JSON list of C-alpha atoms in Angstrom, two decimals:
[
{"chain": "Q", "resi": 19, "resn": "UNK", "atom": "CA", "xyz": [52.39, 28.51, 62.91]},
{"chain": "Q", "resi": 20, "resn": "UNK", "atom": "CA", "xyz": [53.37, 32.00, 62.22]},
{"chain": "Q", "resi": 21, "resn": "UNK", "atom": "CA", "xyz": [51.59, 34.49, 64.12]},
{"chain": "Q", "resi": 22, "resn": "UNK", "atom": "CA", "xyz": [50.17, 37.59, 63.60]},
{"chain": "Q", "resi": 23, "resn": "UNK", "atom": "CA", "xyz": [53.35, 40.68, 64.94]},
{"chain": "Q", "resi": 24, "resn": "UNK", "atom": "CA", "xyz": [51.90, 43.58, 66.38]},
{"chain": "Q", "resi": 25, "resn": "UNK", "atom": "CA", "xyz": [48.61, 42.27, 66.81]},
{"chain": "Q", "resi": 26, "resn": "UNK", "atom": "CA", "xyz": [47.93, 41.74, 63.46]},
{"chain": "Q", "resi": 27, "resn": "UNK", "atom": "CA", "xyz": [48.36, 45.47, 62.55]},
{"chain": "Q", "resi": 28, "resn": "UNK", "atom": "CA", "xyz": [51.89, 44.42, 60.80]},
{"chain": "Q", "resi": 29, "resn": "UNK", "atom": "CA", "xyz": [52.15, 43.97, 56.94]},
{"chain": "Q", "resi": 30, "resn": "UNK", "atom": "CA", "xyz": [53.78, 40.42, 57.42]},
{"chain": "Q", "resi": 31, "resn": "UNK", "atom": "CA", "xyz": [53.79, 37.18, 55.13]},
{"chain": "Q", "resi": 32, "resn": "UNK", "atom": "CA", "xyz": [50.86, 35.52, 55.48]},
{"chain": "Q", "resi": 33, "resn": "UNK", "atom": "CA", "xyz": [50.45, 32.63, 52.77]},
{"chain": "Q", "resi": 34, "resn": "UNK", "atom": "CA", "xyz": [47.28, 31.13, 54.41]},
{"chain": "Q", "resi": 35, "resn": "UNK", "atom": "CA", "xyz": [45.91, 33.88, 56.96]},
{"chain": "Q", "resi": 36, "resn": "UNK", "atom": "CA", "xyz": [43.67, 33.29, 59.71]},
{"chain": "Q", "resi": 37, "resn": "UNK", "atom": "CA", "xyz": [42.14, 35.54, 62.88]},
{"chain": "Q", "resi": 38, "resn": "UNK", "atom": "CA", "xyz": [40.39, 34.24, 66.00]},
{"chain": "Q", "resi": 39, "resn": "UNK", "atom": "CA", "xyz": [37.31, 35.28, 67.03]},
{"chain": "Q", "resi": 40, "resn": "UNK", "atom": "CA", "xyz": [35.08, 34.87, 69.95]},
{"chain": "Q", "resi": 41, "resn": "UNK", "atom": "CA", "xyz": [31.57, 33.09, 69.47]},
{"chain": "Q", "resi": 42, "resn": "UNK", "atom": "CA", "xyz": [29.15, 34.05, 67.91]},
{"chain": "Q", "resi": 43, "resn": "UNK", "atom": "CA", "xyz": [30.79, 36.39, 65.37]},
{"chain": "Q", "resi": 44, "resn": "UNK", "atom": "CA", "xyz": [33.05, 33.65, 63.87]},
{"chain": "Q", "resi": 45, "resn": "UNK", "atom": "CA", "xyz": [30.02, 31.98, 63.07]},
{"chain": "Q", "resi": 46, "resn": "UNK", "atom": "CA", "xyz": [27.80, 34.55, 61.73]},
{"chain": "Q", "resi": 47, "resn": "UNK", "atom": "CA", "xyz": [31.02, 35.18, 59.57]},
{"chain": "Q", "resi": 48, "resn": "UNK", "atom": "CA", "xyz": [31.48, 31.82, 58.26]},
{"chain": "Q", "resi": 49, "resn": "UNK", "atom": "CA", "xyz": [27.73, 31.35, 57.65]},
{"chain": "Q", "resi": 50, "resn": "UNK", "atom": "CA", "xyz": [27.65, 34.70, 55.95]},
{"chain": "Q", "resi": 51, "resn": "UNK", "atom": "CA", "xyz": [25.56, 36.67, 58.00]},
{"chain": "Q", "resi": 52, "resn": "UNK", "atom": "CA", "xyz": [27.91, 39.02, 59.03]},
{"chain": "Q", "resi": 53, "resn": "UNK", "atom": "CA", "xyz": [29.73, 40.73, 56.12]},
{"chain": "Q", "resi": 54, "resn": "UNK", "atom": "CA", "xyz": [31.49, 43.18, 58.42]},
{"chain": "Q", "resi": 55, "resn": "UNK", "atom": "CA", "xyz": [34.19, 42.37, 60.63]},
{"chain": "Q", "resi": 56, "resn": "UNK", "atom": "CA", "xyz": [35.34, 45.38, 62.86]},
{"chain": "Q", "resi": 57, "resn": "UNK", "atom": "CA", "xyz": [38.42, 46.15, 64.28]},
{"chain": "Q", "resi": 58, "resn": "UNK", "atom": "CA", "xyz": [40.51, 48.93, 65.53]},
{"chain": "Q", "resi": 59, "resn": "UNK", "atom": "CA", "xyz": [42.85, 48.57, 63.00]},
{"chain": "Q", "resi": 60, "resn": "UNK", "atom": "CA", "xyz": [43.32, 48.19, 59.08]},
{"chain": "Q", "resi": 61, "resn": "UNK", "atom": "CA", "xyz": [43.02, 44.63, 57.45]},
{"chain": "Q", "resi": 62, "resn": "UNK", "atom": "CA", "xyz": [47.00, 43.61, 56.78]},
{"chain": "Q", "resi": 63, "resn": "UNK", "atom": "CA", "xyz": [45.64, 41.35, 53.92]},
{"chain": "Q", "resi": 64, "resn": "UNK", "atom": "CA", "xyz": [43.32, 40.83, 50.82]},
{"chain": "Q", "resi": 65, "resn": "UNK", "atom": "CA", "xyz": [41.75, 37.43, 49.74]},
{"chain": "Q", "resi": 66, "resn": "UNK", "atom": "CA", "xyz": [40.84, 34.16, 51.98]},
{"chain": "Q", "resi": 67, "resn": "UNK", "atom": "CA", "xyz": [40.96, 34.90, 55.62]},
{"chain": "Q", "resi": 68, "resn": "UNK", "atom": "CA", "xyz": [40.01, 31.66, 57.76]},
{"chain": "Q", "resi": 69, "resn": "UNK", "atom": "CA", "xyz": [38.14, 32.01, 60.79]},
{"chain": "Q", "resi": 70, "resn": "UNK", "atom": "CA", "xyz": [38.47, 30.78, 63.78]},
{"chain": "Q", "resi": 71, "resn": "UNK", "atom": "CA", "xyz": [36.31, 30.27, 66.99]},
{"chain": "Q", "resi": 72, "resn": "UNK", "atom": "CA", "xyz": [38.00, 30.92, 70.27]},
{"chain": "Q", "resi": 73, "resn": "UNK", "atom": "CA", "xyz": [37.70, 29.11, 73.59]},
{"chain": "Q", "resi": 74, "resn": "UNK", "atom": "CA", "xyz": [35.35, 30.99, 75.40]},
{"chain": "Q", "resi": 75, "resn": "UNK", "atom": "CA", "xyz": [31.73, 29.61, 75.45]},
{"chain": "Q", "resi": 76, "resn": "UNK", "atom": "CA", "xyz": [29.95, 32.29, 74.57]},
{"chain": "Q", "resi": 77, "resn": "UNK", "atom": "CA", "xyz": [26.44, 33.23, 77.36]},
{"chain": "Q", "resi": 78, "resn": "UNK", "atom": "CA", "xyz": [22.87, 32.85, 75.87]},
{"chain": "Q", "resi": 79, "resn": "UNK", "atom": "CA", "xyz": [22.24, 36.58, 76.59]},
{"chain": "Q", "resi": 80, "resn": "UNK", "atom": "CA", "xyz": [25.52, 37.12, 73.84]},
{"chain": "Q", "resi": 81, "resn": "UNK", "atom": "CA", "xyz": [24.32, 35.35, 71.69]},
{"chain": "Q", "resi": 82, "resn": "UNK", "atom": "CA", "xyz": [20.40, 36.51, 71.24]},
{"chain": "Q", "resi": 83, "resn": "UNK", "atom": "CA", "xyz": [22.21, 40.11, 71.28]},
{"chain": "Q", "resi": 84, "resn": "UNK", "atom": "CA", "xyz": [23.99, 39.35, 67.86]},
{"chain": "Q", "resi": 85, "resn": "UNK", "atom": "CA", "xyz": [21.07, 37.30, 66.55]},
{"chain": "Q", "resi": 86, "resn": "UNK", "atom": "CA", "xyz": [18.51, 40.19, 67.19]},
{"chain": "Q", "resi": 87, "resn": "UNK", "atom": "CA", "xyz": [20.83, 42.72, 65.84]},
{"chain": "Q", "resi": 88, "resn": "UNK", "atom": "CA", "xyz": [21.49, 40.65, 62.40]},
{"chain": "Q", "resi": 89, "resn": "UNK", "atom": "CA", "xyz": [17.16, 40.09, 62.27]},
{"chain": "Q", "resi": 90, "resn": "UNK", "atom": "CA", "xyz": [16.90, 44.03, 62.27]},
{"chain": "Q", "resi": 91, "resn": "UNK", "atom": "CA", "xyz": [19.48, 45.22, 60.05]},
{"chain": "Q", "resi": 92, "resn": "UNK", "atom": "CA", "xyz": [18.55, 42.65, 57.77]},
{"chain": "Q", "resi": 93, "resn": "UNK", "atom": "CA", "xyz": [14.93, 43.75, 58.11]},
{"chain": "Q", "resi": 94, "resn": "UNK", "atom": "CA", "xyz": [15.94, 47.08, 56.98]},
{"chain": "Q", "resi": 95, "resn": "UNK", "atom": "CA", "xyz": [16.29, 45.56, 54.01]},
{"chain": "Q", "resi": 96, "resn": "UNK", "atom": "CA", "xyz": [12.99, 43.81, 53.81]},
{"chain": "Q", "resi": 97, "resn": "UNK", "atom": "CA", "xyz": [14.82, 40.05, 54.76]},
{"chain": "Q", "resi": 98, "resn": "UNK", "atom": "CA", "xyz": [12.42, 38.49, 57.96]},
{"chain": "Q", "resi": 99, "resn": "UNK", "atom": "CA", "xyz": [13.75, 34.86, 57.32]},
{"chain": "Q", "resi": 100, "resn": "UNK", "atom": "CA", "xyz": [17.63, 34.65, 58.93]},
{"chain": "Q", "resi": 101, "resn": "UNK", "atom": "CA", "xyz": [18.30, 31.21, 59.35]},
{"chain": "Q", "resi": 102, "resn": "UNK", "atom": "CA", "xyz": [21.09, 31.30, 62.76]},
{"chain": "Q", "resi": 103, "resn": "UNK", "atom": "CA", "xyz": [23.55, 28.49, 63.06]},
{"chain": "Q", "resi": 104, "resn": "UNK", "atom": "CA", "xyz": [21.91, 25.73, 65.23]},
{"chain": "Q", "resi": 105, "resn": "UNK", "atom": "CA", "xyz": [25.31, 26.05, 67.58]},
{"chain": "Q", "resi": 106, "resn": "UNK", "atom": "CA", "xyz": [28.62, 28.13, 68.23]},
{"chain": "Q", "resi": 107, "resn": "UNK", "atom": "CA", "xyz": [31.07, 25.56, 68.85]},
{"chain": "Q", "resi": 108, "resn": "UNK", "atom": "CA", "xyz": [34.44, 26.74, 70.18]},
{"chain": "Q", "resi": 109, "resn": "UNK", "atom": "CA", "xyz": [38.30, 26.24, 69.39]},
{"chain": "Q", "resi": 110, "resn": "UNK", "atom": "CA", "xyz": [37.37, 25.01, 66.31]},
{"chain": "Q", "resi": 111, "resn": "UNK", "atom": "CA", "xyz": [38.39, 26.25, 62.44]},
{"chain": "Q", "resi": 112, "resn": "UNK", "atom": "CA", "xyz": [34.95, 26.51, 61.11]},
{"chain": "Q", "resi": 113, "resn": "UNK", "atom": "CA", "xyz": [35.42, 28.14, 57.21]},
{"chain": "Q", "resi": 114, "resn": "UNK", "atom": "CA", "xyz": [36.67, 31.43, 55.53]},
{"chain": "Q", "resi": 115, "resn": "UNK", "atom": "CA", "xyz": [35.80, 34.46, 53.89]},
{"chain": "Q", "resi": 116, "resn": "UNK", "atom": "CA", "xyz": [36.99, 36.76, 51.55]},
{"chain": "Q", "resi": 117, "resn": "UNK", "atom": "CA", "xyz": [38.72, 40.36, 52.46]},
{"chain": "Q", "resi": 118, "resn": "UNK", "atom": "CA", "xyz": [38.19, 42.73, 49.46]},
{"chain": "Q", "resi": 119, "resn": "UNK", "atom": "CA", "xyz": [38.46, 45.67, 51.33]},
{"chain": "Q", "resi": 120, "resn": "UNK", "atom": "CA", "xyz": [38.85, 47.83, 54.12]},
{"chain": "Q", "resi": 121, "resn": "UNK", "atom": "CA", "xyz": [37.05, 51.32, 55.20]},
{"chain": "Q", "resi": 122, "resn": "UNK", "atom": "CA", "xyz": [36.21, 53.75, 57.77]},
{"chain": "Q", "resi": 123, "resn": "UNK", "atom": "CA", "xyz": [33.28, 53.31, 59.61]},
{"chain": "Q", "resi": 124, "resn": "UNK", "atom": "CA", "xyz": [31.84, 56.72, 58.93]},
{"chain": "Q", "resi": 125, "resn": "UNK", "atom": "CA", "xyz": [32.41, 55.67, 55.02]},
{"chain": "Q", "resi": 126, "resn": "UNK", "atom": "CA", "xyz": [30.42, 52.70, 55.18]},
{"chain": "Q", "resi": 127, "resn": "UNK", "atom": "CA", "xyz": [27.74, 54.70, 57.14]},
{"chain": "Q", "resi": 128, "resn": "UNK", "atom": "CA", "xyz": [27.91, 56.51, 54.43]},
{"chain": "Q", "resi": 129, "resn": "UNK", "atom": "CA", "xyz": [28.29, 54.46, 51.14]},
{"chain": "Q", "resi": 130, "resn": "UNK", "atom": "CA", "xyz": [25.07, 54.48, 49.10]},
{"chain": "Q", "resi": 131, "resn": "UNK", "atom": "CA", "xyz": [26.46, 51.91, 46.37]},
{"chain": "Q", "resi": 132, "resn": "UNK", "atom": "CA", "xyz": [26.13, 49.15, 49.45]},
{"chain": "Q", "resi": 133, "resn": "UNK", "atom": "CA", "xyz": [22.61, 48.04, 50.87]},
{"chain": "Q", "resi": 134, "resn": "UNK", "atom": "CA", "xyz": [21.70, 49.94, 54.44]},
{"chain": "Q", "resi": 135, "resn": "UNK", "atom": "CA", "xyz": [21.74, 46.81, 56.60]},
{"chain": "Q", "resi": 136, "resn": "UNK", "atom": "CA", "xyz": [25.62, 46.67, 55.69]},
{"chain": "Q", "resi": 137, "resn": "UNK", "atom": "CA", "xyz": [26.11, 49.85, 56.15]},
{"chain": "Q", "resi": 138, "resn": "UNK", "atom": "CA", "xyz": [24.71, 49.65, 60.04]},
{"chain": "Q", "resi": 139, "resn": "UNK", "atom": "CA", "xyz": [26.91, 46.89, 60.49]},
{"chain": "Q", "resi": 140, "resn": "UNK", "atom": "CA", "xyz": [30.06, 49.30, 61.18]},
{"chain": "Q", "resi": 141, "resn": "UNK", "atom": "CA", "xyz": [30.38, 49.85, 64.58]},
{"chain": "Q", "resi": 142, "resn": "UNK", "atom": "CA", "xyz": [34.17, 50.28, 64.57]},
{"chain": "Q", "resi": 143, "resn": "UNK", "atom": "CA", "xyz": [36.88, 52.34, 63.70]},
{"chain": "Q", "resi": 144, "resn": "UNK", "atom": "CA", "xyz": [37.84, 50.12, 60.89]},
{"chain": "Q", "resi": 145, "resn": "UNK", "atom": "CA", "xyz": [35.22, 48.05, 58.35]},
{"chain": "Q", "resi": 146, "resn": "UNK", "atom": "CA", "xyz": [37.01, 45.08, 56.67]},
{"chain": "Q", "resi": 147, "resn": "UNK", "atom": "CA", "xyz": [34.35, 43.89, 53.69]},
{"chain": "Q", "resi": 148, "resn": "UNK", "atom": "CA", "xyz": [34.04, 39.95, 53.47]},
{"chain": "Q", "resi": 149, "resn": "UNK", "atom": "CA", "xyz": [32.36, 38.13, 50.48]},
{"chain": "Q", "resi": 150, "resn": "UNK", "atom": "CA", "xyz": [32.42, 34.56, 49.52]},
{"chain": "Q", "resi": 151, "resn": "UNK", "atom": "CA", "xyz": [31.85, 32.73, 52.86]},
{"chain": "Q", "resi": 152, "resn": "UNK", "atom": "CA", "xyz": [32.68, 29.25, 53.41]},
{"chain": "Q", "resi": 153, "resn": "UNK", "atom": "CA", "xyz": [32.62, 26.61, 55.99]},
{"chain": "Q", "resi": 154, "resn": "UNK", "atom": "CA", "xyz": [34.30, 23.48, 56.89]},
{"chain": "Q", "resi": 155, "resn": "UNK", "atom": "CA", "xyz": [32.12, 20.11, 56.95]},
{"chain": "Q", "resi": 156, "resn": "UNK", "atom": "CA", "xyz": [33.84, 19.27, 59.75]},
{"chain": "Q", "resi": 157, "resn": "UNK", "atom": "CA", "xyz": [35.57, 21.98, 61.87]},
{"chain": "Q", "resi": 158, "resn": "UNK", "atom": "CA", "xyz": [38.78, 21.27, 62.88]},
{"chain": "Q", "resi": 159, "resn": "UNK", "atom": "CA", "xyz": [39.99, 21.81, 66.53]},
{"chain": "Q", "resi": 160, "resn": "UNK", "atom": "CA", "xyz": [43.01, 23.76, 67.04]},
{"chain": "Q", "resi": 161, "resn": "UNK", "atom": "CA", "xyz": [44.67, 26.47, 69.13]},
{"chain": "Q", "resi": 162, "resn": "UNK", "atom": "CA", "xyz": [44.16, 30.37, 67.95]},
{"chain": "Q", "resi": 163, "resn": "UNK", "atom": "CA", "xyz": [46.04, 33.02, 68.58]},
{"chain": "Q", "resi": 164, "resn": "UNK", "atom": "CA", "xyz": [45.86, 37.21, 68.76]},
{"chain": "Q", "resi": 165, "resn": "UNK", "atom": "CA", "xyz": [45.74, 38.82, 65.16]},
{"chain": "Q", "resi": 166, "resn": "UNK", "atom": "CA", "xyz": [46.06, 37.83, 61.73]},
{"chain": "Q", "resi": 167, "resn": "UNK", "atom": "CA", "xyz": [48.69, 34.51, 62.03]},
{"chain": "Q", "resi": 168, "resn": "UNK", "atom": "CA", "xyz": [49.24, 31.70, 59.43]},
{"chain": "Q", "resi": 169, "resn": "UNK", "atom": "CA", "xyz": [47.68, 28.70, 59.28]},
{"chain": "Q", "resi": 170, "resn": "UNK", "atom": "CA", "xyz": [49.96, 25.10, 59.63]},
{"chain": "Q", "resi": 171, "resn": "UNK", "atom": "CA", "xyz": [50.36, 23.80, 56.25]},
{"chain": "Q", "resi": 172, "resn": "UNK", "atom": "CA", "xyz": [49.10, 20.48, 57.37]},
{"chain": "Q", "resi": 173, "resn": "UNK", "atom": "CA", "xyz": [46.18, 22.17, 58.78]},
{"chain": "Q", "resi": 174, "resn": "UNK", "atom": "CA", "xyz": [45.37, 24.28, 55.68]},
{"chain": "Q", "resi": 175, "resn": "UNK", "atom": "CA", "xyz": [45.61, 21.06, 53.68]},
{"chain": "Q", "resi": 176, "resn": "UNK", "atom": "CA", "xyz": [43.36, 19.08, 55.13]},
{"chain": "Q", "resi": 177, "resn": "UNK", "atom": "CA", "xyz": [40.65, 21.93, 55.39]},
{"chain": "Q", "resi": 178, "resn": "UNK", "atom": "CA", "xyz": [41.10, 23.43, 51.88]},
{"chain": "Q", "resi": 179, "resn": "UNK", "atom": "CA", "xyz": [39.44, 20.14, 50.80]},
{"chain": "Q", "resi": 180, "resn": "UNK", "atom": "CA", "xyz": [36.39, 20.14, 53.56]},
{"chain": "Q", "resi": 181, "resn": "UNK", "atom": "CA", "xyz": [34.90, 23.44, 52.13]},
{"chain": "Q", "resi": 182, "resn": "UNK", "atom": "CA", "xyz": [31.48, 24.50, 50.91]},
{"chain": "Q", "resi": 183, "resn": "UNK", "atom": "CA", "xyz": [29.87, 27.44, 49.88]},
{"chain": "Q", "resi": 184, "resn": "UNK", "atom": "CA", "xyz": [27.48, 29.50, 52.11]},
{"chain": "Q", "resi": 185, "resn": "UNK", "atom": "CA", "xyz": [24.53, 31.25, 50.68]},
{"chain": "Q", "resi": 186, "resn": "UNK", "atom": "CA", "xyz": [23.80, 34.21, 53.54]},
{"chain": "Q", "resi": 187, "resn": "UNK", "atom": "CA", "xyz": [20.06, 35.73, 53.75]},
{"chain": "Q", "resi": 188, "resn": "UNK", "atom": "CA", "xyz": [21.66, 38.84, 51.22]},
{"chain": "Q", "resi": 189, "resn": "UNK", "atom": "CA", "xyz": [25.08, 38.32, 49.76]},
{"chain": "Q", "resi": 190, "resn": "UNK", "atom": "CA", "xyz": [27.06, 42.14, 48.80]},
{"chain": "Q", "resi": 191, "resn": "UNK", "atom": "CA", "xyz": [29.27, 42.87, 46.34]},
{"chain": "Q", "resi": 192, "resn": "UNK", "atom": "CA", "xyz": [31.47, 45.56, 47.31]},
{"chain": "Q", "resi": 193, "resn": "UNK", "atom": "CA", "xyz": [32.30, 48.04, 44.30]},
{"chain": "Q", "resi": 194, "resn": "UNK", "atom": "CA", "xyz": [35.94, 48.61, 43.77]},
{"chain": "Q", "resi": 195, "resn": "UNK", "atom": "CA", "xyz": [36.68, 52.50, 43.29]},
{"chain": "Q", "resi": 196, "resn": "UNK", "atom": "CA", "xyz": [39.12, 51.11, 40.51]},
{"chain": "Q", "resi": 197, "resn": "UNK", "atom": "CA", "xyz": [37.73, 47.68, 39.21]},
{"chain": "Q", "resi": 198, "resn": "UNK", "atom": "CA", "xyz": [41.46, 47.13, 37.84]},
{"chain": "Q", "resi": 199, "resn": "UNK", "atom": "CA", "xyz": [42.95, 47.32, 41.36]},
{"chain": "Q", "resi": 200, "resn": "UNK", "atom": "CA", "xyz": [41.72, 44.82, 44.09]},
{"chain": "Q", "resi": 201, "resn": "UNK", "atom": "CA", "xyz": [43.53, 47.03, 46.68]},
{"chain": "Q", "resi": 202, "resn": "UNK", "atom": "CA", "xyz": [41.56, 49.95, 45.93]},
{"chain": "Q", "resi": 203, "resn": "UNK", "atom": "CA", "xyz": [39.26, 49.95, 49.09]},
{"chain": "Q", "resi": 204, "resn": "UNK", "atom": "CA", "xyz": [40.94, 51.28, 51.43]},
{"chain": "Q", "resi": 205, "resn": "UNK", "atom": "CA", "xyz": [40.44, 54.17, 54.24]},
{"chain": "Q", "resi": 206, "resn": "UNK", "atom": "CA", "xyz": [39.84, 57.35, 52.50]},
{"chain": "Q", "resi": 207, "resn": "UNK", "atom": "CA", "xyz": [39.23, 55.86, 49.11]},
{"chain": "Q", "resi": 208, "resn": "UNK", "atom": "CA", "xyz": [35.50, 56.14, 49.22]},
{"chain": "Q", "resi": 209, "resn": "UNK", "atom": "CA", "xyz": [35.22, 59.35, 50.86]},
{"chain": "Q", "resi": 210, "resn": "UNK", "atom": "CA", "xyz": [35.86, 61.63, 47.82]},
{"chain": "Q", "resi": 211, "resn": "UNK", "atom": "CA", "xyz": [32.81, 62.03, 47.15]},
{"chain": "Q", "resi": 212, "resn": "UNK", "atom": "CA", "xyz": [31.36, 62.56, 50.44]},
{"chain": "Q", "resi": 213, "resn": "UNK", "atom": "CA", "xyz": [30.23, 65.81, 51.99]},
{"chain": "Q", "resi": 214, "resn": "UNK", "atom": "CA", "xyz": [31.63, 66.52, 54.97]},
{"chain": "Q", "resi": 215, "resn": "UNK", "atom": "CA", "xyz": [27.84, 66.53, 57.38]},
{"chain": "Q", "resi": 216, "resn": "UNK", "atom": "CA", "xyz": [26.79, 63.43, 55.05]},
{"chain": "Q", "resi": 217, "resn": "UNK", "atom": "CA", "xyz": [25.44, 60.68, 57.23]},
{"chain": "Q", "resi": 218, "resn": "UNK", "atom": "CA", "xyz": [23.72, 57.35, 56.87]},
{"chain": "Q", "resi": 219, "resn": "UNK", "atom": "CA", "xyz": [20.35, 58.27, 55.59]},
{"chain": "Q", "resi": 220, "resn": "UNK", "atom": "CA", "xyz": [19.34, 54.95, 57.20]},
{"chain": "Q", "resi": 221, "resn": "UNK", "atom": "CA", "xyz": [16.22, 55.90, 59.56]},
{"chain": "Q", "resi": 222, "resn": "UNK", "atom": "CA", "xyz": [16.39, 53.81, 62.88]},
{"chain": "Q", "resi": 223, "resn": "UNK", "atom": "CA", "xyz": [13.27, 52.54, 64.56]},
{"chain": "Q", "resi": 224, "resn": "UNK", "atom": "CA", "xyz": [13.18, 52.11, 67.94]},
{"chain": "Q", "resi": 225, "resn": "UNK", "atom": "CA", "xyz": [13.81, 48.21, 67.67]},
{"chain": "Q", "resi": 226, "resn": "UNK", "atom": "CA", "xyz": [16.69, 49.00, 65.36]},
{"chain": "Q", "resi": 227, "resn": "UNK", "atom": "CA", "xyz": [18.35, 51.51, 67.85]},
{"chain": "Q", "resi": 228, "resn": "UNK", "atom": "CA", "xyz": [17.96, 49.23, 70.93]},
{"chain": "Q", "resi": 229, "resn": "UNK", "atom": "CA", "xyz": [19.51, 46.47, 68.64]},
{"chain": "Q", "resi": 230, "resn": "UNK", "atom": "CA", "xyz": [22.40, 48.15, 68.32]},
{"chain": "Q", "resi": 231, "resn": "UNK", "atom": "CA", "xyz": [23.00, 49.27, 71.66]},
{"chain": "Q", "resi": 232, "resn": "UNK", "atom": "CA", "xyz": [22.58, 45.47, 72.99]},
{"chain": "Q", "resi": 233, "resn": "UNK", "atom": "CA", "xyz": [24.95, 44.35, 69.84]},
{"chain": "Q", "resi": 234, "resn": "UNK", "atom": "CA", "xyz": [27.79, 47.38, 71.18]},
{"chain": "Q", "resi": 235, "resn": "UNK", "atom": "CA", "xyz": [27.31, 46.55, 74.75]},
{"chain": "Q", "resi": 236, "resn": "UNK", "atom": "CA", "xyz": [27.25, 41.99, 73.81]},
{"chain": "Q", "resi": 237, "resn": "UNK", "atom": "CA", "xyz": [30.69, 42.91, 72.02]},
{"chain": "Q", "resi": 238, "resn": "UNK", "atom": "CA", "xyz": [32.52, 45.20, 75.24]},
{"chain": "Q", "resi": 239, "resn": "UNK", "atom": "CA", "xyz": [31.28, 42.83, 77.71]},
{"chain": "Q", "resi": 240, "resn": "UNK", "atom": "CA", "xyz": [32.63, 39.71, 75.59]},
{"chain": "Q", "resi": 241, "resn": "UNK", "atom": "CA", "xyz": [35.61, 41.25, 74.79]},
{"chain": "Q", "resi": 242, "resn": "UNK", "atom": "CA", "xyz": [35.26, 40.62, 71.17]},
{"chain": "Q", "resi": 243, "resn": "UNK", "atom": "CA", "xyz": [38.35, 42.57, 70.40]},
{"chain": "Q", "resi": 244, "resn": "UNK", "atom": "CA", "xyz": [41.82, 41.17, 70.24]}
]
């Protein structure tokens, strides 16, 4: 298993690409609830990026944080009905998604083509934009590691076939800034047409606002971040 050099941030070879994440984001990933994942750097790759779930059990406090955050920015968007995976397990390969893109938070905050619960989903430097979730059947238990690393070939094999397709509560379609190149988004290539004082025009309630704060301070304590 190849991992990821420089913590991920590298260009490296990655044939079938995988990052480890702490409970319950890899979930809310793979069950495409989460379309965002944010990081403090730029996303080495484009296409399928399997997830997986790291060792640490994640508290009950955690994991309400993330839930209640996902039922308001989804609300936002008129969506009361998010179905939450029944459990997080841990150390376990549970699906992938698909990395179209990466951008700025302040762009997404900012990117009217996208719906406004996406857009509060940035809460990081760096936005990478995931479609097309899947999850394993069965996960698979194995070891992760920090960044973006490559999956064993005997591992990939046997999960490639153990797929199925996730229907989230509001599936987005990013829109490429040149449909003929799918390495268009990018940091900086949405922000053309952006004034410079343009912010989300996304108008937080009270519940919203204290949402976010629990969802900023569930991800420092948990040390989300690799």
């Amino acid at each position: 298993m190849r991992r990821g050099g420089g913590g991920g941030r590298g260009s490296g070879n990655y044939t079938n690409p995988c990052l480890t994440l702490h409970q319950p984001w890899a979930s809310l990933l793979v069950y495409g609830i989460k379309r965002i994942e944010g990081r403090s750097w730029t996303a080495p790759i484009r296409g399928r990026l399997w997830i997986h779930a790291a060792s640490k059990v994640p508290e009950e406090d955690t994991i309400k944080a993330m839930e209640d955050f996902y039922r308001e920015i989804y609300a936002v968007n008129g969506i009361t009905d998010v179905k939450f995976p029944e459990h997080y397990p841990v150390s376990r390969l549970l699906g992938c998604v698909e990395v179209v893109g990466c951008v700025r938070c302040d762009e997404l905050a900012s990117w009217e083509a996208v719906p406004e619960g996406v857009r509060l989903e940035g809460q990081t430097d760096f936005c990478w934009l995931c479609e097309q979730p899947k999850k394993l059947l069965v996960p698979f238990e194995m070891r992760g590691y920090q960044g973006v690393y490559n999956l064993e070939k005997k591992i990939y094999e046997a999960a490639v076939r153990g797929l199925v397709s996730v229907e989230g509560p509001m599936p987005v379609k990013f829109p490429f800034p040149d449909p003929q190149d799918p390495f268009s988004l990018k940091p900086g290539s949405i922000s053309e047409g952006f004034s410079e004082n343009k912010a989300s025009g996304v108008e937080k309630s009270e519940s919203l606002s204290v949402a976010i704060a629990g969802a900023r301070a569930a991800a420092t304590q948990f040390n989300k971040k690799y």
